[in-house]
Amino acid sequence: MVNGQEAAIIEEFALFDDWMGRYEHLIELGKDLPLIDPDMQDDTHRIRGCQSQVWLHAFEENGKVFFKANSDAAITKGLIALLVRVLSGQAPQAIIDAPLGFLDQIEMKEHLSPTRKNGLDAMIKQMKLYAVAFKQITH
Amino acid sequence: MNIPDIQSPSVASSFDVQRIRASFPNLHREVHGNPLVYLDNAATAQKPQLVIDRLNRYYSRENSNVHRGVHTLSQEATDAYEGARERIRAFINASSNHEVIYTRGTTEAINLVASTFGRKHLSAGDEILISTMEHHSNIVPWQMLCEEKGATLRVIPISKAGEIEYDAFLSMLSERTKIVAICHISNTLGTINPLDRMIADAHRYGATVVVDGAQAVPHMRVDVQALDVDFYCFSSHKMFGPTGIGILYGKESLLEAMPPYQGGGDMIDTVSFEKTTYNTLPHKFEAGTPHIAGGIGLGAAVEYMESIGLETIAEYERDLLAYGTEQLRSIEGVRIIGTASQKASVLSFLIGDIHPYDTGTILDRLGIAVRTGHHCTQPLMDHWGLPGTARASLAFYNTREDIDALVAGIRKVKTFFE
């Protein structure tokens, strides 16, 4: 587990006893996502996904990696918000090693499938790649 | 005097949809704890028990290679496989079995025509016409051919309703037009294109017409001779048959003059290291051991559809589509994409500004299977500036209750995102 954020997310989602509550909460969380600058919503920052578009930006401060993102689909945006909440502000190595098991525990794992085509699987890879890159720079 | 309320005998009375549904085992499963409402028939159709049993029987009792052995099993497998070809010939009213080529599906059938007929007859400066509403599989093979030959791919525009701009089509036809490649029914919009007129007009300029019939064959009677179409391609899996098999129909004179597609067994007459001579039609285009079970399964699917009757199917679905259109229109904020006057099966829609991915995800949780995205028609989506649509597509086993479930689902989606 990367940090207390994962535990907090699992606890939050446990409050809902049906999928509708979980999805409503997910969509709400999307509204708190630190948004990427609209000028950066371009092909360079776009994660290739089949259906919903996802844009991701990463930067480094004092040895920690921070992320901003956006998506044109609300559910995808909520899922990205979860990833950003867990991974943003972490050291590169922690991001690289993060198993992100919480997605399974909040019953959102189906969205991680590469065939789901929401760009989320590619998004995690991209976040970890950024972490690898920043690790090289800081060393 | 009381005048009895006499209704003409309608399809509804002669067509027992519950009996039909009982023949499709996969329709009776649950998804996320809800009964499945399967509305993704344009992607692939469910299989009736008769087709599943036929595949099972082939592998359990008849499995053997075709066209080769003198032994009994091989004879039986060949009889079944070629019997299916005959059934498919009759289904589309081709004049000869030689005109019915087994392929892997519509995509391979189109590629076969592009690679053989196209390569042989196209030169620099020639033109191929396609329409804005084509599936990628009826765009890319022609694009590749044009790049190779220095020919030009031209795109017939469509109206806001999603119909061919017919005057534009006429003005684009010329002596340079060598091929017109067009879908019979659009997979994204449901538009039924006016093939009769288009084929006749294309022929006046000597152009050859290739039709992507994947979305038409499951929903209506297709008569290739009445259409006078040159090539007609379709897939088994969309017409209740197995995946991995489809048909290229071609006029015999055209097929005879075409070079083979792939080399290998079954497509040869004699082989020596110096020179190979090719087998006769249809085998010239069927290299290697074919998808024997697939062909036989497709034959069973055709038999099943014929037992219901294509006219009955078309009439029932017309009624269902009209009901679905009316119901979707009654929901505030729902926009139907594709409003051609002649349509079949497809209800593409958007709900306000809600992303189709979000719509599809919530509908899936409710057990409702629709397709979301660009439906492999990216240029069409770009043309209208859409991120994609959600698409419900009907088959004859769908019911008004399925439409009602979709409508309830859409209302639920609205409460989530609005």
Coordinates of C-alpha atoms in Angstrom, one line a residue:
Chain A
M1 CA 0.0 0.0 0.0
V2 CA 1.5 3.3 -1.1
N3 CA 0.0 5.5 1.7
G4 CA -3.0 6.2 3.8
Q5 CA -4.9 7.4 0.7
E6 CA -5.6 3.8 -0.5
A7 CA -6.9 2.8 3.0
A8 CA -9.1 6.0 3.0
I9 CA -10.5 5.3 -0.4
I10 CA -11.3 1.7 0.5
E11 CA -13.1 2.9 3.6
E12 CA -15.1 5.6 1.7
F13 CA -16.3 3.1 -0.8
A14 CA -17.2 0.5 1.9
L15 CA -19.9 3.0 3.0
F16 CA -21.9 2.2 -0.1
D17 CA -23.7 -1.2 -0.3
D18 CA -24.6 -1.1 -4.0
W19 CA -22.8 -0.3 -7.2
M20 CA -24.9 2.9 -7.8
G21 CA -23.6 4.5 -4.6
R22 CA -20.0 3.6 -5.5
Y23 CA -20.4 5.0 -9.0
E24 CA -22.0 8.2 -7.8
H25 CA -19.2 8.6 -5.3
L26 CA -16.6 7.9 -8.1
I27 CA -18.2 10.6 -10.3
E28 CA -18.1 13.0 -7.4
L29 CA -14.4 12.3 -6.8
G30 CA -13.7 13.2 -10.4
K31 CA -14.8 16.7 -9.7
D32 CA -11.8 17.0 -7.2
L33 CA -9.2 15.9 -9.8
P34 CA -6.3 18.4 -10.1
L35 CA -7.0 19.4 -13.7
I36 CA -4.4 19.6 -16.4
D37 CA -4.0 23.0 -18.0
P38 CA -6.4 23.2 -20.9
D39 CA -3.5 24.2 -23.2
M40 CA -1.9 20.8 -22.4
Q41 CA -5.0 18.8 -23.5
D42 CA -3.2 18.0 -26.8
D43 CA -1.9 15.0 -28.6
T44 CA 1.4 15.1 -26.6
H45 CA -0.4 14.6 -23.3
R46 CA -3.1 12.4 -24.6
I47 CA -3.2 8.8 -23.5
R48 CA -4.3 6.6 -26.4
G49 CA -7.5 5.0 -25.4
C50 CA -10.3 3.9 -27.7
Q51 CA -13.3 5.7 -26.4
S52 CA -12.8 8.3 -23.7
Q53 CA -9.9 10.7 -24.0
V54 CA -7.5 11.1 -21.2
W55 CA -4.8 13.7 -20.8
L56 CA -2.0 13.5 -18.2
H57 CA 0.8 15.8 -17.1
A58 CA 3.5 15.1 -14.5
F59 CA 6.1 17.3 -12.8
E60 CA 8.6 16.9 -10.0
E61 CA 9.1 19.0 -6.9
N62 CA 11.6 18.2 -4.1
G63 CA 12.0 14.6 -5.2
K64 CA 8.3 13.9 -5.4
V65 CA 6.2 13.4 -8.5
F66 CA 2.9 15.2 -9.0
F67 CA 0.2 14.6 -11.6
K68 CA -2.6 16.5 -13.2
A69 CA -5.1 15.1 -15.6
N70 CA -8.5 15.2 -17.3
S71 CA -10.9 13.1 -19.2
D72 CA -14.0 13.7 -21.3
A73 CA -15.9 10.8 -19.6
A74 CA -17.0 11.3 -16.0
I75 CA -16.4 7.7 -14.9
T76 CA -12.9 7.7 -16.4
K77 CA -12.3 11.0 -14.8
G78 CA -13.3 9.6 -11.4
L79 CA -11.0 6.6 -11.8
I80 CA -8.1 8.9 -12.7
A81 CA -8.8 11.1 -9.8
L82 CA -8.4 8.0 -7.6
L83 CA -5.0 7.2 -9.2
V84 CA -3.8 10.8 -8.8
R85 CA -5.0 10.9 -5.2
V86 CA -2.9 7.8 -4.4
L87 CA 0.2 8.4 -6.5
S88 CA 0.6 12.2 -6.6
G89 CA 3.2 13.6 -4.2
Q90 CA 5.0 10.2 -3.9
A91 CA 8.6 9.4 -4.4
P92 CA 9.3 7.9 -7.9
Q93 CA 10.2 4.5 -6.4
A94 CA 6.9 4.3 -4.5
I95 CA 5.0 5.0 -7.7
I96 CA 6.9 2.4 -9.6
D97 CA 6.3 -0.2 -6.9
A98 CA 2.6 0.7 -6.3
P99 CA 0.4 -2.4 -6.8
L100 CA -2.8 -0.3 -6.8
G101 CA -4.7 -3.2 -5.2
F102 CA -7.4 -0.8 -3.9
L103 CA -9.1 -0.7 -7.3
D104 CA -9.9 -4.4 -6.8
Q105 CA -11.2 -3.8 -3.3
I106 CA -13.6 -1.0 -4.3
E107 CA -14.9 -3.2 -7.2
M108 CA -13.6 -1.0 -10.0
K109 CA -11.0 -3.5 -11.2
E110 CA -13.1 -4.2 -14.4
H111 CA -12.1 -0.8 -15.6
L112 CA -8.4 -1.7 -15.5
S113 CA -8.7 -4.2 -18.3
P114 CA -6.7 -3.2 -21.4
T115 CA -9.7 -4.2 -23.5
R116 CA -12.0 -1.8 -21.6
K117 CA -10.6 1.0 -23.8
N118 CA -10.9 3.8 -21.4
G119 CA -7.2 4.5 -21.4
L120 CA -6.9 3.7 -17.7
D121 CA -4.6 0.8 -18.1
A122 CA -2.4 2.9 -20.4
M123 CA -2.7 5.7 -17.9
I124 CA -1.1 3.7 -15.0
K125 CA 1.7 2.6 -17.3
Q126 CA 2.3 6.3 -18.3
M127 CA 2.3 7.4 -14.6
K128 CA 4.9 4.7 -13.8
L129 CA 6.9 5.7 -16.8
Y130 CA 7.0 9.3 -15.6
A131 CA 8.2 8.0 -12.2
V132 CA 11.0 6.0 -13.9
A133 CA 12.0 9.1 -15.8
F134 CA 12.0 11.4 -12.8
K135 CA 14.0 8.8 -10.8
Q136 CA 16.7 8.9 -13.5
I137 CA 16.8 12.7 -13.3
T138 CA 17.0 12.9 -9.5
H139 CA 19.7 10.3 -9.3
Chain B
M1 CA -74.8 -2.6 -36.4
N2 CA -71.7 -3.4 -34.6
I3 CA -68.7 -3.4 -36.8
P4 CA -66.2 -5.8 -35.4
D5 CA -62.7 -4.4 -34.9
I6 CA -61.0 -6.5 -37.5
Q7 CA -57.2 -6.3 -37.6
S8 CA -55.3 -7.5 -40.6
P9 CA -53.2 -10.5 -39.6
S10 CA -50.1 -8.9 -38.3
V11 CA -46.6 -10.3 -37.8
A12 CA -47.2 -9.9 -34.1
S13 CA -49.8 -12.7 -34.2
S14 CA -47.9 -15.1 -36.4
F15 CA -44.5 -14.4 -34.8
D16 CA -44.0 -15.8 -31.4
V17 CA -41.0 -14.0 -30.1
Q18 CA -40.9 -15.8 -26.8
R19 CA -40.7 -19.1 -28.6
I20 CA -37.8 -17.6 -30.7
R21 CA -36.0 -16.4 -27.6
A22 CA -36.2 -19.9 -26.1
S23 CA -34.0 -21.0 -28.9
F24 CA -31.1 -18.7 -27.9
P25 CA -29.5 -20.0 -24.6
N26 CA -27.2 -17.0 -24.1
L27 CA -30.2 -14.6 -24.0
H28 CA -31.2 -16.2 -20.7
R29 CA -28.1 -15.4 -18.6
E30 CA -27.7 -12.6 -16.1
V31 CA -25.2 -9.7 -16.1
H32 CA -24.4 -7.9 -12.8
G33 CA -27.4 -9.7 -11.3
N34 CA -29.9 -8.4 -13.9
P35 CA -31.4 -10.3 -16.8
L36 CA -29.4 -9.7 -19.9
V37 CA -30.9 -7.2 -22.4
Y38 CA -28.8 -7.8 -25.5
L39 CA -28.9 -4.8 -27.9
D40 CA -25.5 -5.2 -29.5
N41 CA -26.5 -7.2 -32.5
A42 CA -24.7 -5.1 -35.0
A43 CA -21.5 -6.1 -33.4
T44 CA -22.4 -9.8 -33.2
A45 CA -25.6 -11.8 -32.9
Q46 CA -26.4 -14.6 -30.4
K47 CA -26.5 -18.2 -31.7
P48 CA -29.6 -20.4 -31.7
Q49 CA -29.3 -23.8 -30.1
L50 CA -29.7 -25.4 -33.6
V51 CA -26.4 -23.7 -34.7
I52 CA -24.6 -24.7 -31.5
D53 CA -25.8 -28.3 -31.9
R54 CA -24.8 -28.4 -35.5
L55 CA -21.2 -27.4 -34.6
N56 CA -21.2 -29.9 -31.9
R57 CA -22.4 -32.7 -34.2
Y58 CA -19.8 -31.8 -36.8
Y59 CA -16.9 -32.1 -34.3
S60 CA -18.4 -35.1 -32.5
R61 CA -19.5 -37.2 -35.5
E62 CA -18.3 -35.8 -38.8
N63 CA -14.9 -34.2 -38.3
S64 CA -12.7 -34.8 -41.3
N65 CA -10.9 -32.8 -43.9
V66 CA -12.9 -31.8 -47.0
H67 CA -12.3 -32.2 -50.8
R68 CA -9.5 -34.8 -50.2
G69 CA -10.2 -38.2 -48.9
V70 CA -12.0 -41.1 -50.5
H71 CA -13.0 -42.3 -47.1
T72 CA -16.5 -42.0 -45.8
L73 CA -15.9 -39.3 -43.1
S74 CA -14.3 -37.0 -45.6
Q75 CA -17.1 -37.6 -48.0
E76 CA -19.7 -36.8 -45.3
A77 CA -17.8 -33.6 -44.2
T78 CA -17.5 -32.5 -47.8
D79 CA -21.2 -33.1 -48.4
A80 CA -22.1 -31.1 -45.3
Y81 CA -19.8 -28.2 -46.2
E82 CA -20.8 -28.0 -49.8
G83 CA -24.4 -28.5 -48.9
A84 CA -24.1 -25.4 -46.7
R85 CA -22.7 -23.5 -49.7
E86 CA -25.7 -24.5 -51.7
R87 CA -28.0 -23.3 -48.9
I88 CA -26.2 -20.0 -48.8
R89 CA -26.4 -19.7 -52.6
A90 CA -30.2 -20.1 -52.5
F91 CA -30.4 -17.7 -49.5
I92 CA -28.9 -14.8 -51.6
N93 CA -30.2 -16.2 -54.9
A94 CA -26.8 -16.4 -56.5
S95 CA -27.1 -18.2 -59.9
S96 CA -24.4 -20.7 -59.1
N97 CA -22.4 -22.2 -56.3
H98 CA -19.3 -21.0 -58.1
E99 CA -20.2 -17.5 -57.1
V100 CA -20.2 -18.3 -53.3
I101 CA -16.8 -18.0 -51.8
Y102 CA -16.1 -18.8 -48.2
T103 CA -14.0 -16.2 -46.5
R104 CA -13.2 -15.4 -42.8
G105 CA -15.8 -12.7 -42.9
T106 CA -16.8 -9.4 -44.5
T107 CA -13.4 -7.8 -43.9
E108 CA -11.5 -10.6 -45.7
A109 CA -14.1 -10.7 -48.5
I110 CA -13.5 -7.0 -49.2
N111 CA -9.7 -7.4 -48.9
L112 CA -10.0 -10.3 -51.4
V113 CA -11.7 -8.1 -54.0
A114 CA -9.3 -5.2 -53.4
S115 CA -6.2 -7.5 -53.7
T116 CA -7.3 -9.5 -56.8
F117 CA -9.9 -7.6 -58.8
G118 CA -8.6 -4.2 -57.6
R119 CA -4.9 -4.9 -58.3
K120 CA -5.7 -6.2 -61.7
H121 CA -8.1 -3.5 -63.0
L122 CA -7.0 -0.3 -61.2
S123 CA -4.4 2.1 -62.7
A124 CA -3.0 5.5 -61.8
G125 CA -5.7 8.2 -62.3
D126 CA -8.6 5.9 -61.7
E127 CA -11.1 6.5 -58.9
I128 CA -12.8 4.5 -56.2
L129 CA -15.9 5.9 -54.6
I130 CA -16.9 5.1 -51.0
S131 CA -19.3 6.9 -48.7
T132 CA -18.8 8.9 -45.5
M133 CA -20.6 6.2 -43.5
E134 CA -18.4 3.3 -44.3
H135 CA -16.9 0.9 -41.7
H136 CA -13.1 0.9 -41.5
S137 CA -13.1 -2.4 -43.3
N138 CA -14.7 -0.8 -46.4
I139 CA -12.2 2.2 -46.3
V140 CA -8.8 0.9 -45.5
P141 CA -8.5 -1.9 -48.1
W142 CA -9.4 0.7 -50.8
Q143 CA -7.0 3.3 -49.3
M144 CA -4.2 0.8 -49.5
L145 CA -5.1 -0.1 -53.1
C146 CA -5.2 3.5 -54.1
E147 CA -1.8 4.2 -52.5
E148 CA -0.3 1.2 -54.4
K149 CA -1.8 2.2 -57.7
G150 CA -1.8 6.0 -57.6
A151 CA -5.5 6.0 -57.8
T152 CA -7.8 8.4 -55.9
L153 CA -10.3 7.5 -53.1
R154 CA -13.3 9.8 -53.2
V155 CA -15.9 10.1 -50.5
I156 CA -19.6 10.5 -51.3
P157 CA -21.1 13.0 -48.8
I158 CA -24.1 12.3 -46.7
S159 CA -26.9 14.5 -45.4
K160 CA -27.6 15.4 -41.7
A161 CA -30.1 12.6 -41.6
G162 CA -27.3 10.2 -42.7
E163 CA -28.4 9.5 -46.3
I164 CA -26.3 9.5 -49.4
E165 CA -26.3 12.9 -51.1
Y166 CA -27.5 11.3 -54.3
D167 CA -26.9 14.3 -56.7
A168 CA -23.3 14.5 -55.4
F169 CA -22.9 10.7 -56.0
L170 CA -24.1 11.2 -59.6
S171 CA -21.8 14.1 -60.2
M172 CA -18.8 12.1 -58.9
L173 CA -19.4 9.2 -61.3
S174 CA -17.3 9.3 -64.4
E175 CA -15.3 7.1 -66.8
R176 CA -12.5 7.3 -64.2
T177 CA -14.7 5.5 -61.6
K178 CA -13.6 1.9 -61.5
I179 CA -15.1 0.8 -58.2
V180 CA -18.0 1.9 -56.0
A181 CA -17.7 0.4 -52.5
I182 CA -20.7 1.0 -50.3
C183 CA -22.5 -0.5 -47.3
H184 CA -26.0 -1.9 -47.8
I185 CA -26.9 -0.8 -44.3
S186 CA -24.7 1.5 -42.1
N187 CA -23.6 -0.1 -38.9
T188 CA -23.5 3.2 -37.1
L189 CA -26.6 4.9 -38.5
G190 CA -28.9 2.1 -39.7
T191 CA -29.4 3.8 -43.0
I192 CA -30.5 1.5 -45.8
N193 CA -28.7 2.8 -48.9
P194 CA -30.6 2.9 -52.2
L195 CA -28.5 0.1 -53.8
D196 CA -30.9 -0.5 -56.8
R197 CA -30.3 3.0 -58.1
M198 CA -26.7 3.3 -57.1
I199 CA -25.7 0.0 -58.8
A200 CA -27.6 0.9 -62.0
D201 CA -26.0 4.4 -62.1
A202 CA -22.5 3.0 -61.3
H203 CA -22.9 0.4 -64.1
R204 CA -23.7 3.1 -66.6
Y205 CA -20.2 4.3 -66.2
G206 CA -18.8 0.8 -66.3
A207 CA -17.9 0.9 -62.6
T208 CA -17.9 -2.3 -60.5
V209 CA -19.9 -2.2 -57.3
V210 CA -18.7 -3.9 -54.1
V211 CA -21.3 -4.0 -51.3
D212 CA -20.6 -4.5 -47.6
G213 CA -23.7 -6.4 -46.7
A214 CA -22.7 -7.4 -43.1
Q215 CA -25.5 -5.4 -41.5
A216 CA -28.2 -6.2 -44.2
V217 CA -28.2 -9.9 -44.4
P218 CA -29.4 -10.5 -40.8
H219 CA -32.4 -8.2 -41.3
M220 CA -33.8 -8.4 -44.8
R221 CA -34.0 -10.5 -47.9
V222 CA -31.0 -9.9 -50.1
D223 CA -31.2 -11.0 -53.8
V224 CA -27.9 -10.5 -55.5
Q225 CA -29.4 -11.1 -59.0
A226 CA -32.2 -8.7 -58.5
L227 CA -29.7 -6.1 -57.2
D228 CA -27.4 -6.9 -60.2
V229 CA -24.5 -6.3 -57.7
D230 CA -21.0 -7.3 -58.7
F231 CA -19.6 -8.3 -55.3
Y232 CA -21.5 -8.7 -52.1
C233 CA -19.8 -9.4 -48.8
F234 CA -21.2 -10.6 -45.4
S235 CA -20.3 -12.3 -42.1
S236 CA -21.8 -15.4 -40.5
H237 CA -21.5 -14.2 -36.9
K238 CA -23.8 -11.2 -37.4
M239 CA -26.5 -13.6 -38.9
F240 CA -26.6 -16.0 -35.9
G241 CA -23.9 -18.3 -37.3
P242 CA -20.4 -19.0 -36.0
T243 CA -17.5 -16.5 -36.0
G244 CA -14.6 -16.7 -38.3
I245 CA -16.6 -17.4 -41.5
G246 CA -18.3 -15.2 -44.1
I247 CA -19.1 -15.0 -47.7
L248 CA -17.9 -13.2 -50.8
Y249 CA -20.5 -13.4 -53.5
G250 CA -19.1 -12.4 -56.9
K251 CA -20.5 -12.6 -60.5
E252 CA -19.0 -15.7 -62.0
S253 CA -17.5 -13.8 -65.0
L254 CA -15.7 -11.4 -62.7
L255 CA -14.4 -14.2 -60.4
E256 CA -13.2 -16.2 -63.4
A257 CA -11.1 -13.4 -64.6
M258 CA -9.5 -12.6 -61.2
P259 CA -6.2 -14.0 -60.1
P260 CA -6.2 -16.1 -57.0
Y261 CA -5.9 -14.5 -53.6
Q262 CA -3.7 -16.8 -51.5
G263 CA -1.7 -19.8 -52.6
G264 CA -1.8 -23.2 -51.0
G265 CA -3.7 -26.4 -50.9
D266 CA -7.2 -26.8 -52.2
M267 CA -6.9 -23.8 -54.6
I268 CA -4.6 -25.7 -57.0
D269 CA -5.2 -27.9 -60.0
T270 CA -1.7 -29.2 -60.6
V271 CA 1.6 -28.1 -59.0
S272 CA 5.1 -28.4 -60.2
F273 CA 8.1 -26.3 -59.3
E274 CA 7.9 -24.7 -62.7
K275 CA 4.2 -23.9 -62.9
T276 CA 1.0 -24.2 -61.0
T277 CA -2.4 -24.3 -62.5
Y278 CA -5.4 -23.2 -60.4
N279 CA -8.5 -25.0 -59.3
T280 CA -11.9 -23.9 -60.6
L281 CA -14.3 -21.7 -58.8
P282 CA -15.1 -21.4 -55.9
H283 CA -12.0 -23.3 -54.7
K284 CA -9.6 -21.0 -56.6
F285 CA -10.1 -18.5 -53.7
E286 CA -10.1 -20.9 -50.9
A287 CA -6.5 -21.9 -50.1
G288 CA -5.8 -24.3 -47.2
T289 CA -8.1 -26.3 -45.0
P290 CA -11.2 -24.1 -44.6
H291 CA -13.3 -23.4 -41.5
I292 CA -15.4 -26.5 -42.2
A293 CA -17.4 -26.3 -39.0
G294 CA -18.0 -22.6 -39.6
G295 CA -19.4 -23.2 -43.1
I296 CA -21.7 -26.0 -41.9
G297 CA -22.8 -23.8 -38.9
L298 CA -23.5 -20.9 -41.2
G299 CA -25.6 -23.2 -43.3
A300 CA -27.6 -24.1 -40.2
A301 CA -28.0 -20.4 -39.3
V302 CA -29.4 -19.8 -42.8
E303 CA -31.8 -22.7 -42.4
Y304 CA -32.9 -21.2 -39.1
M305 CA -33.5 -17.8 -40.6
E306 CA -35.4 -19.2 -43.5
S307 CA -37.6 -21.2 -41.2
I308 CA -38.8 -17.9 -39.6
G309 CA -38.8 -16.1 -43.0
L310 CA -36.8 -13.1 -43.9
E311 CA -39.9 -11.1 -44.7
T312 CA -41.4 -11.9 -41.3
I313 CA -38.1 -10.9 -39.7
A314 CA -38.0 -7.6 -41.6
E315 CA -41.6 -6.7 -40.7
Y316 CA -41.2 -7.5 -37.0
E317 CA -38.0 -5.5 -36.8
R318 CA -39.5 -2.6 -38.6
D319 CA -42.2 -2.4 -36.0
L320 CA -39.7 -2.8 -33.2
L321 CA -37.4 -0.1 -34.6
A322 CA -40.3 2.3 -34.9
Y323 CA -41.3 1.6 -31.3
G324 CA -37.7 2.1 -30.2
T325 CA -37.3 5.4 -32.1
E326 CA -40.5 6.7 -30.7
Q327 CA -39.6 5.7 -27.1
L328 CA -36.1 7.2 -27.3
R329 CA -37.4 10.4 -28.8
S330 CA -39.8 10.8 -25.8
I331 CA -36.8 11.1 -23.4
E332 CA -35.7 14.7 -23.0
G333 CA -32.2 15.3 -24.1
V334 CA -31.8 12.2 -26.1
R335 CA -30.6 12.8 -29.7
I336 CA -30.8 10.0 -32.2
I337 CA -27.9 10.0 -34.6
G338 CA -29.0 8.7 -38.0
T339 CA -32.6 9.6 -39.0
A340 CA -32.7 8.3 -42.6
S341 CA -36.2 7.6 -43.9
Q342 CA -35.1 4.0 -44.7
K343 CA -33.5 2.4 -41.7
A344 CA -33.0 -1.0 -40.1
S345 CA -32.0 -2.3 -36.7
V346 CA -29.8 0.6 -35.4
L347 CA -30.5 3.2 -32.8
S348 CA -27.4 5.3 -32.3
F349 CA -27.9 8.0 -29.7
L350 CA -26.4 10.6 -27.4
I351 CA -27.9 11.7 -24.0
G352 CA -27.2 15.4 -23.6
D353 CA -23.5 16.0 -23.1
I354 CA -23.0 12.6 -21.4
H355 CA -20.0 10.7 -22.8
P356 CA -21.0 7.4 -24.5
Y357 CA -18.5 5.6 -22.4
D358 CA -20.3 6.7 -19.3
T359 CA -23.7 5.8 -20.8
G360 CA -22.4 2.3 -21.8
T361 CA -20.8 1.7 -18.4
I362 CA -24.0 2.4 -16.5
L363 CA -26.2 0.5 -18.9
D364 CA -23.9 -2.5 -18.6
R365 CA -24.3 -2.4 -14.8
L366 CA -28.1 -2.7 -15.5
G367 CA -27.5 -5.7 -17.7
I368 CA -28.1 -3.8 -20.9
A369 CA -25.5 -4.5 -23.6
V370 CA -25.0 -1.7 -26.1
R371 CA -22.0 -0.7 -28.1
T372 CA -20.3 2.6 -27.4
G373 CA -17.6 4.5 -29.3
H374 CA -17.0 5.2 -32.9
H375 CA -18.2 1.8 -34.1
C376 CA -15.2 1.5 -36.5
T377 CA -16.5 4.5 -38.4
Q378 CA -14.1 7.1 -37.2
P379 CA -14.3 9.4 -40.3
L380 CA -18.1 9.5 -39.9
M381 CA -17.8 10.5 -36.2
D382 CA -15.2 13.2 -37.2
H383 CA -17.5 14.4 -39.9
W384 CA -20.1 15.2 -37.3
G385 CA -17.7 16.2 -34.6
L386 CA -18.9 13.5 -32.2
P387 CA -16.8 11.6 -29.6
G388 CA -18.8 8.5 -30.6
T389 CA -22.3 7.3 -29.8
A390 CA -24.1 4.7 -27.8
R391 CA -25.7 2.2 -30.2
A392 CA -28.6 -0.1 -29.5
S393 CA -29.0 -2.6 -32.4
L394 CA -31.9 -4.9 -32.7
A395 CA -32.4 -8.5 -33.9
F396 CA -35.7 -10.4 -34.3
Y397 CA -35.3 -11.9 -30.8
N398 CA -35.5 -8.5 -29.2
T399 CA -38.8 -7.3 -27.7
R400 CA -40.6 -4.1 -26.7
E401 CA -39.7 -5.0 -23.1
D402 CA -36.0 -4.8 -24.2
I403 CA -36.7 -1.3 -25.5
D404 CA -38.5 -0.4 -22.3
A405 CA -35.5 -1.6 -20.3
L406 CA -33.3 0.6 -22.4
V407 CA -35.5 3.6 -21.9
A408 CA -35.5 3.0 -18.1
G409 CA -31.7 2.6 -18.3
I410 CA -31.3 5.9 -20.1
R411 CA -33.4 7.6 -17.5
K412 CA -31.1 6.1 -14.8
V413 CA -28.0 7.3 -16.7
K414 CA -29.5 10.8 -16.7
T415 CA -29.9 10.8 -13.0
F416 CA -26.2 9.8 -12.6
F417 CA -24.7 12.5 -14.8
E418 CA -27.1 15.4 -14.9

